[in-house]
Each structure stands twice: as C-alpha cells, then as structure tokens.
Tab-separated table of C-alpha atoms in Angstrom:
chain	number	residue	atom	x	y	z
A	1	UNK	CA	8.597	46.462	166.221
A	2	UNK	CA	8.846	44.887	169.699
A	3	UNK	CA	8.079	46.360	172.901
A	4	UNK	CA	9.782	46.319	175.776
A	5	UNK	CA	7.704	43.511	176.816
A	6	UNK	CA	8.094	42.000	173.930
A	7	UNK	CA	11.966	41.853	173.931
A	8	UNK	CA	11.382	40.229	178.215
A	9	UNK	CA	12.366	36.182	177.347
A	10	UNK	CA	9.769	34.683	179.499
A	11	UNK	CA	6.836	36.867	178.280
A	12	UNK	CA	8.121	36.127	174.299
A	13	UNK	CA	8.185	31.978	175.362
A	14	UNK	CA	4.840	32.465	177.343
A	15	UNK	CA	3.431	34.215	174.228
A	16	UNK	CA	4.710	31.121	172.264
A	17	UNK	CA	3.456	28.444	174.644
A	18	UNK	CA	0.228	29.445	174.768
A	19	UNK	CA	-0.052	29.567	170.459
A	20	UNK	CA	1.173	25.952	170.642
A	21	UNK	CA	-1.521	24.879	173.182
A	22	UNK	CA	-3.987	25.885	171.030
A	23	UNK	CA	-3.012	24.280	167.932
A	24	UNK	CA	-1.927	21.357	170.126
A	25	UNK	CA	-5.951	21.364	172.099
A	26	UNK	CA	-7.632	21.429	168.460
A	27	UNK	CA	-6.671	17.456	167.908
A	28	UNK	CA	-8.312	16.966	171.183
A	29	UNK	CA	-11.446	14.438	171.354
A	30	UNK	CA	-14.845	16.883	170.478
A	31	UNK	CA	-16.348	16.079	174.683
A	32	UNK	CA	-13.213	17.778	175.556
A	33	UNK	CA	-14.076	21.154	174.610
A	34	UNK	CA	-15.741	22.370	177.532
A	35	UNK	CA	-12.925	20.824	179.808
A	36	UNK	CA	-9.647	19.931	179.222
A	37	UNK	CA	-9.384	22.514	175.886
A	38	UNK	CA	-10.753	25.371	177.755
A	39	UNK	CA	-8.591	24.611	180.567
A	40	UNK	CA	-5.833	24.512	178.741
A	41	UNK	CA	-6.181	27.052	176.652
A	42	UNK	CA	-7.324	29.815	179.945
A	43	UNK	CA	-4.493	28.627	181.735
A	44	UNK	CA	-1.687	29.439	178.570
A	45	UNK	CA	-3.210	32.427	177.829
A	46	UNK	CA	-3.279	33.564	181.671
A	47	UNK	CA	0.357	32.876	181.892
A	48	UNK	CA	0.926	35.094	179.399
A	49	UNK	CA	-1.337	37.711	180.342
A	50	UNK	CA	0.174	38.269	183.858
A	51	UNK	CA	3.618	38.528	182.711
A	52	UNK	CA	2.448	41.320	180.701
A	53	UNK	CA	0.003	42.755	183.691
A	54	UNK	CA	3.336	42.648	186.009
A	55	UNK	CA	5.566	44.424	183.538
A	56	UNK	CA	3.357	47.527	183.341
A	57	UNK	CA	2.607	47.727	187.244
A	58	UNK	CA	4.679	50.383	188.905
A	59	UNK	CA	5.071	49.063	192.605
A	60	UNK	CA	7.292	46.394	193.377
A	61	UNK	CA	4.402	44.607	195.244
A	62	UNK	CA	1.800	44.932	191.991
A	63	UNK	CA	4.624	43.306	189.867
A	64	UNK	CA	5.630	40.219	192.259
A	65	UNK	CA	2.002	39.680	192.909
A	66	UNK	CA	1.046	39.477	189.019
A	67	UNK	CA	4.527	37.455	188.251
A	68	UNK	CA	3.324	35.218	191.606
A	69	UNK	CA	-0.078	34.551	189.921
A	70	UNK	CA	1.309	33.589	186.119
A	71	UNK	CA	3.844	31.240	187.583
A	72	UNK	CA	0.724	29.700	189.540
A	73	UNK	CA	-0.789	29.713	186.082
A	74	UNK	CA	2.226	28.027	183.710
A	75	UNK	CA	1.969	25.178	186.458
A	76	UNK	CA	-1.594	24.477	185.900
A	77	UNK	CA	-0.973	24.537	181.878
A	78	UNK	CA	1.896	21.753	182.502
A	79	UNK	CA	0.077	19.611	185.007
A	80	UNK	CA	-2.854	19.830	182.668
A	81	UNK	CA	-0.695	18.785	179.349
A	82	UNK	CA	0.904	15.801	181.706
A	83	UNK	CA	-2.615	14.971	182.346
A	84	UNK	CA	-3.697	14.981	178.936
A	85	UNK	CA	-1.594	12.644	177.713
A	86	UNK	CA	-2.010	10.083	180.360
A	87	UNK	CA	-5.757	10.541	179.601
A	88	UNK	CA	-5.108	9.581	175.953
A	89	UNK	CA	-6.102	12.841	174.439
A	90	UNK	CA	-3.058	13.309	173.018
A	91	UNK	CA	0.332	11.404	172.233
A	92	UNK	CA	2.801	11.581	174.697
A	93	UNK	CA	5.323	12.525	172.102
A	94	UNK	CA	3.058	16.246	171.276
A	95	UNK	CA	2.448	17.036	175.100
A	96	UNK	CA	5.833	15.968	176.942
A	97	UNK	CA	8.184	18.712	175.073
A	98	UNK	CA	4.731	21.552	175.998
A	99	UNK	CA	4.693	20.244	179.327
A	100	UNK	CA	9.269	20.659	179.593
A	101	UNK	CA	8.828	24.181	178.220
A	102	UNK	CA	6.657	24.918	180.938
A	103	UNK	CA	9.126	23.686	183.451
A	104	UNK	CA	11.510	26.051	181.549
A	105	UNK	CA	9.411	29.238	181.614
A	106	UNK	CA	8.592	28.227	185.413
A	107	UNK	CA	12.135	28.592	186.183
A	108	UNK	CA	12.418	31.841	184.057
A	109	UNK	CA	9.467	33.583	186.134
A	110	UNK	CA	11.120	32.478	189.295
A	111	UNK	CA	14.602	34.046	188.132
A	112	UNK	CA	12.878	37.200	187.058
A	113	UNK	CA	10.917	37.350	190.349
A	114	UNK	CA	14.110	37.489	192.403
A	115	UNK	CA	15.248	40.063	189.467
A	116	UNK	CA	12.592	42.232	190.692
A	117	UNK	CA	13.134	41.895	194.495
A	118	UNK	CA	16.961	43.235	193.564
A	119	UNK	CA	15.678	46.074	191.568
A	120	UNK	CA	13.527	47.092	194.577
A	121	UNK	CA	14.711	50.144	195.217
A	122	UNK	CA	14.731	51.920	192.368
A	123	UNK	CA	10.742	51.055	192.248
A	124	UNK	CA	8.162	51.810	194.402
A	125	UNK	CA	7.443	49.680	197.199
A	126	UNK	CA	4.068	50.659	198.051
C-alpha cells in the first residue's frame, strides 16, 4: 500500500529513474565501474533519497534544504547520462529519453519547492 510519499509524483518518478539507471549502467564498458556506473548510480539514488529525507522533515527550512540538495542531485544524474553517451558508453537512443526525464523531475522538484514556500505557515519555520 503506498505511503504518503509514495503517492508525491516526483518522489514515485525519482524512485523510477534511479531503477532505470541501473539497468541502463549494467551495459556499461567493465573500466567504467568505478566511475561513470558508480556515479551514476549515487547520484539516482541520492535524488531519490532526499525527496524522501525532505518529506519527513518538519521545518520548512529542513524540507527546502533536502528538496535544494536532490534537485542538485537529478542534475548531476542528467549531465552524467548526456555525458555518457557522448563518451560512447551507451547509445544515444537509451540515455537521451533518461537524461529528458530528468529535465522533467527537475522541473517537478522546483514546482514542489515553491509548493512548500506557500505552505509555510502552516509548518514550522525554524
């Protein structure tokens, strides 16, 4: 059954990003592994894991700060998949749509950011 989280759109597509990248990193070359895959796959799963670190925080400042740092994160997974491809790791075709859903989540985060600074007062600010 899904939590509240769990039913928060940009959390759900972060969730689903990240599960992609991995399954998209395990084609990559083998010397890659220590680079580019971890990369990759710490930056997703970051994303991810600050949406959820923000929803549970209970002042205002605690959740913008956490939303602040995944967005900072989903950009670093999307300038990595860009780079992958025009590295040759991967096709352009597999990374390109990763790297758009990115941009798409990016825009979500900012969105739900200013949905948090109009909820202010009914959280705490400290």
């Amino acid at each position: 059954m899904p939590t509240g989280l769990e039913n928060l759109w940009v959390y759900a597509l972060a969730e689903e990003l990240e599960i992609e990248v991995h399954k998209l990193t395990k084609g990559f070359p083998r010397d890659e592994l220590y680079r580019s895959v971890d990369q990759l796959r710490r930056s997703s799963s970051a994303t991810a894991n600050n949406i959820a670190e923000s929803y549970h925080k209970t002042t205002m400042r605690e959740k913008t700060r956490f939303i602040d740092i995944a967005k900072g994160e989903a950009e670093e997974t999307k300038r990595n998949l860009i780079k992958s491809y025009k590295k040759a790791l991967v096709s352009e075709l597999k990374a390109a749509p990763l790297a758009e859903q990115y941009t798409i989540l990016l825009k979500g985060l900012s969105a739900y950011s200013k949905f948090l600074a109009f909820s202010k007062p009914k959280l705490k600010t400290g």
